[in-house]
PDB file of C-alpha atoms in Angstrom:
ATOM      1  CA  UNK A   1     154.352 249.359 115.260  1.00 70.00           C
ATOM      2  CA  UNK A   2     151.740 251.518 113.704  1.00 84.00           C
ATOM      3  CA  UNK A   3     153.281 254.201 111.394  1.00 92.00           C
ATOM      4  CA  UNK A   4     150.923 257.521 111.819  1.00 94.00           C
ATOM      5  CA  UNK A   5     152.540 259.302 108.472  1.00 95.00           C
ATOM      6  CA  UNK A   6     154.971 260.665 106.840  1.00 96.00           C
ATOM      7  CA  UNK A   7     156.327 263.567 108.584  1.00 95.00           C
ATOM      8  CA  UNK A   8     159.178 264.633 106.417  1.00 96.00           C
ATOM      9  CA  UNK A   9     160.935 264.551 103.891  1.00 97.00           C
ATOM     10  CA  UNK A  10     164.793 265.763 104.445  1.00 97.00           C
ATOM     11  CA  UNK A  11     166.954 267.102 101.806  1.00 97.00           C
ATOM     12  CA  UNK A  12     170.575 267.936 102.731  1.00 97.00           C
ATOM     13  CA  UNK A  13     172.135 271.778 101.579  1.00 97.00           C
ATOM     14  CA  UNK A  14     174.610 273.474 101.805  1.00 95.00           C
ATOM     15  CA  UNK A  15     172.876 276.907 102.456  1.00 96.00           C
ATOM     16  CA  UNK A  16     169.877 276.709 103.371  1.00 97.00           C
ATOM     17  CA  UNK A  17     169.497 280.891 102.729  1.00 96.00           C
ATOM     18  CA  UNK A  18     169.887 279.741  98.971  1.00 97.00           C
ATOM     19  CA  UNK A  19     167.989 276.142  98.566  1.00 97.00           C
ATOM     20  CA  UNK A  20     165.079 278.549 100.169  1.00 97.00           C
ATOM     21  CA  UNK A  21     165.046 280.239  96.730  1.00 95.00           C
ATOM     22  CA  UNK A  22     163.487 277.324  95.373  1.00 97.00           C
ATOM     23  CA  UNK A  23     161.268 275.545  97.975  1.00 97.00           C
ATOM     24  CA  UNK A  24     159.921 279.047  99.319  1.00 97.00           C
ATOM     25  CA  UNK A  25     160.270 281.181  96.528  1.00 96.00           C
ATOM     26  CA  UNK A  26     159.710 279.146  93.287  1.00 97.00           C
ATOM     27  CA  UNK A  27     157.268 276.612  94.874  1.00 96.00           C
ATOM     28  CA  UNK A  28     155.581 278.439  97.276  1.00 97.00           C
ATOM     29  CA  UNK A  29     156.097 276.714 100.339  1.00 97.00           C
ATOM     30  CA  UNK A  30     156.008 278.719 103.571  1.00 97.00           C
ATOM     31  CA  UNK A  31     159.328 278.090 105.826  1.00 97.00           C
ATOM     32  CA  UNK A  32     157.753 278.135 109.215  1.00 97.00           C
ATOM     33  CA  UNK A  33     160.700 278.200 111.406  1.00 94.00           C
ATOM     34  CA  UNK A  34     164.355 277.363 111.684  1.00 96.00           C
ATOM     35  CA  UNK A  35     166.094 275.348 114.382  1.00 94.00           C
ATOM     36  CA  UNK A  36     169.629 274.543 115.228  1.00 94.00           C
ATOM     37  CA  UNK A  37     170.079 271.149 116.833  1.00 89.00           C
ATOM     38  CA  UNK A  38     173.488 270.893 118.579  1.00 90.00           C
ATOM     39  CA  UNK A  39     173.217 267.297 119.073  1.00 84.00           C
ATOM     40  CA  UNK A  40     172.958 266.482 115.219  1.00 86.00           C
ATOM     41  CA  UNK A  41     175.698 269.484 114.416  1.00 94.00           C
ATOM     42  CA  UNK A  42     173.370 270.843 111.802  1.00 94.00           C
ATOM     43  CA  UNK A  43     170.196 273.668 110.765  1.00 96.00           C
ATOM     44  CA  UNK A  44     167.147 272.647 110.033  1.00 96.00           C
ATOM     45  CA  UNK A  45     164.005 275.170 108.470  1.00 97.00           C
ATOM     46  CA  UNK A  46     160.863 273.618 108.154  1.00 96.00           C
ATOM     47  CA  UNK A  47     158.307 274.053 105.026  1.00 98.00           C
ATOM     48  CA  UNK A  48     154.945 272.734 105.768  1.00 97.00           C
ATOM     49  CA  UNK A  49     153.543 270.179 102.850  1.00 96.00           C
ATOM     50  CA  UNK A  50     150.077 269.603 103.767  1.00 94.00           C
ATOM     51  CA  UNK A  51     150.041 267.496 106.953  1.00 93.00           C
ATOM     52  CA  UNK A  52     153.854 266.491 106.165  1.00 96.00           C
ATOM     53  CA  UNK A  53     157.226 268.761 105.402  1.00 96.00           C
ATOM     54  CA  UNK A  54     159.958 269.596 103.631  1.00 98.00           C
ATOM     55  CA  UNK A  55     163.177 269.796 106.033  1.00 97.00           C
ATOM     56  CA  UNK A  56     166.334 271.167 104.471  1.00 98.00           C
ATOM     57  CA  UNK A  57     169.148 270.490 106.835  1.00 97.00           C
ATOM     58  CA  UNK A  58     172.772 272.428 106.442  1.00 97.00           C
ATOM     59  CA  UNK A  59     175.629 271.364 107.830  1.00 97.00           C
ATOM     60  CA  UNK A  60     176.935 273.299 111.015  1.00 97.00           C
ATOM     61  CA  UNK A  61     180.023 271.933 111.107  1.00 96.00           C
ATOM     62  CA  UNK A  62     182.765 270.307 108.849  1.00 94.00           C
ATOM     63  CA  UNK A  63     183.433 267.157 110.753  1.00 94.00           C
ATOM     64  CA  UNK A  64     179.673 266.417 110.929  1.00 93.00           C
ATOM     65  CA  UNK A  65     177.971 263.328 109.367  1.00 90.00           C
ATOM     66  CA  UNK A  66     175.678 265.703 107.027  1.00 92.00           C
ATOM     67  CA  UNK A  67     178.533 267.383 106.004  1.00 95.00           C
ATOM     68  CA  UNK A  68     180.406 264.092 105.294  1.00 93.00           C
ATOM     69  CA  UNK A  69     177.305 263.291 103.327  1.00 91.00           C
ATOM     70  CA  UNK A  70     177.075 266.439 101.549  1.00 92.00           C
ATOM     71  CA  UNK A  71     180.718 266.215 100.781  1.00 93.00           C
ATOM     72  CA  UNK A  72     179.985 262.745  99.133  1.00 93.00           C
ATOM     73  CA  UNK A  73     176.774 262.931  97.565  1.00 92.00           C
ATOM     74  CA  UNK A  74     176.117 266.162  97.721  1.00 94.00           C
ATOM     75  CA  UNK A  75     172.770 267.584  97.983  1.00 96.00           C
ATOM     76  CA  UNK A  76     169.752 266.270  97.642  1.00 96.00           C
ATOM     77  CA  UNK A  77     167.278 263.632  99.406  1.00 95.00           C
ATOM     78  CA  UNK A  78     168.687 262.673 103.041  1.00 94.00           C
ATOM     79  CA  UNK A  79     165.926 260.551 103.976  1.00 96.00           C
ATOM     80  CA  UNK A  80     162.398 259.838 104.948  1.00 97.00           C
ATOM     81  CA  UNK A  81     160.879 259.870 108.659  1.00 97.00           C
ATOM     82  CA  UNK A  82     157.898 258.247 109.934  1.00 97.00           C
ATOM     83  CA  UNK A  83     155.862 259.589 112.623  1.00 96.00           C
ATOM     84  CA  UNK A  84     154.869 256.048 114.864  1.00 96.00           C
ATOM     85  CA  UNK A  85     153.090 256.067 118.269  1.00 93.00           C
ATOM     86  CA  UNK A  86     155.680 254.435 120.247  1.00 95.00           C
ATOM     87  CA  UNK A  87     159.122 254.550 119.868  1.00 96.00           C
ATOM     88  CA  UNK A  88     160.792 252.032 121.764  1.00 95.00           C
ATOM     89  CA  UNK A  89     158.224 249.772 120.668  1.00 95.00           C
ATOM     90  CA  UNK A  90     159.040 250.219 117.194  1.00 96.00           C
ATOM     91  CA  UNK A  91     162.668 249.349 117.713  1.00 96.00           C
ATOM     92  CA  UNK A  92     161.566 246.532 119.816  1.00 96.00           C
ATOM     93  CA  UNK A  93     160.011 245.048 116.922  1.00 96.00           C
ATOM     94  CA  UNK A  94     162.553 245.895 114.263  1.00 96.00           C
ATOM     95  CA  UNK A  95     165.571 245.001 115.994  1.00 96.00           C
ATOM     96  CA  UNK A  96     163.207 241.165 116.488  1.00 96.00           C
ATOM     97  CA  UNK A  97     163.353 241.385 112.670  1.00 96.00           C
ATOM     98  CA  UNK A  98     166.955 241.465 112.530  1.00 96.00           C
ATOM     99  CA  UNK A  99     166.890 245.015 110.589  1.00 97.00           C
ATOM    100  CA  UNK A 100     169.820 247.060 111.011  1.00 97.00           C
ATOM    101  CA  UNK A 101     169.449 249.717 113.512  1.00 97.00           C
ATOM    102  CA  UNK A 102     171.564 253.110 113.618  1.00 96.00           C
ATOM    103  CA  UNK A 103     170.210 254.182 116.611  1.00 95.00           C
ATOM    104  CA  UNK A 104     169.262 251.225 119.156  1.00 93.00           C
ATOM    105  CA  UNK A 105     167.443 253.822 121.301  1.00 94.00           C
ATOM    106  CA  UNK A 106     165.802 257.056 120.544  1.00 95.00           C
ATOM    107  CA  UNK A 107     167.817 260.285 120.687  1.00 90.00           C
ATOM    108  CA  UNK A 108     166.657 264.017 120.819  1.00 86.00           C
ATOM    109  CA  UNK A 109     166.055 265.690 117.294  1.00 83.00           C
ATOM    110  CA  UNK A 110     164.704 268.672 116.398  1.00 81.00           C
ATOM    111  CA  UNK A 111     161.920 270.391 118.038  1.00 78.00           C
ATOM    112  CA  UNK A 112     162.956 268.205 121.297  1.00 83.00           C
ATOM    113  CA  UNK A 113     161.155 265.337 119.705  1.00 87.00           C
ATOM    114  CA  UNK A 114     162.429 261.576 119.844  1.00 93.00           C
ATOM    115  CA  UNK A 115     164.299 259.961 116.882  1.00 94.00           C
ATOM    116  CA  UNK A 116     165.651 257.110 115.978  1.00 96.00           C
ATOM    117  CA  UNK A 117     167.279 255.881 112.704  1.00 96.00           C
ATOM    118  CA  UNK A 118     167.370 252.759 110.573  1.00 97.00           C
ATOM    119  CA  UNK A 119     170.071 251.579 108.255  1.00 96.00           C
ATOM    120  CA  UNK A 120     169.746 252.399 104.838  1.00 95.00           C
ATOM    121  CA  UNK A 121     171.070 248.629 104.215  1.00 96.00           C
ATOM    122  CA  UNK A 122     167.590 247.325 105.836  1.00 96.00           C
ATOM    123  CA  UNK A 123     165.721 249.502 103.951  1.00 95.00           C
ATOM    124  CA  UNK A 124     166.594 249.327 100.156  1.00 93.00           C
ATOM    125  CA  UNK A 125     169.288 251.928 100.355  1.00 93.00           C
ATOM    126  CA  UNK A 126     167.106 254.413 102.249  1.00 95.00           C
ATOM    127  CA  UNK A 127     167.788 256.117 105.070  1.00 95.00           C
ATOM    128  CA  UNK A 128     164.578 256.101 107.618  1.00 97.00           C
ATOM    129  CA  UNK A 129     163.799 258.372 111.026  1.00 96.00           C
ATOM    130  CA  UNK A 130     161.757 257.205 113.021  1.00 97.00           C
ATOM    131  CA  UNK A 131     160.099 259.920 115.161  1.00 93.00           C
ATOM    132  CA  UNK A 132     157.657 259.899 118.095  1.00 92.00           C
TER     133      UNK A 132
END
């Protein structure tokens, strides 16, 4: 498994219109486009970090995990995603090292790309994305 680089960093809101305030307007970031992914019941906008960036993802729905999460936690850090060159390699290899595995094979995230996630108990208490 050969991990490219980080490609994000996602940090759960609960309006994105006003966490923009910050990571546009206070830090300068640019938001370079917003995406609704059906699948994943939630918004996503996208601010570019050098070769990596910031994802704030709201909620779209009441029922959905982020909002479960949001409703726990609240906002903040959701988790980190690697860029890797093969997917279902990657799993391969994981799932031989007995790490724990949300998604056993890749689903479709945002910008039609393909994600996969591993359990925050494998990894320290993070949540990681995998994403090809």
């Amino acid at each position: 498994m050969a991990i490219k680089k980080i490609d994000h960093i996602a940090i759960v809101v609960p309006d994105i219109d006003a966490a923009l305030a910050f990571w546009r307007d206070a830090l300068g970031l640019e938001l370079s486009h917003r995406e609704e992914v059906p699948e994943q019941e939630s918004l996503i906008a996208f601010l570019p970090a050098g070769e990596s960036e910031v994802e704030l993802v709201e909620p779209t729905t009441a029922t959905s995990g982020i909002a479960r999460y949001v409703a726990r936690r609240g906002p903040g850090m959701h988790h980190i995603c690697f860029e890797v060159d093969d997917i279902e390699a990657a799993l391969a290899r994981l799932k031989e090292q007995g790490v724990q595995l949300i998604n056993e094979e890749p689903t479709i995230g945002a910008n039609g790309k393909r994600v996969a996630f591993i359990h925050p108990k494998s990894a320290g208490g993070v949540l990681v994305e995998l994403y090809e």
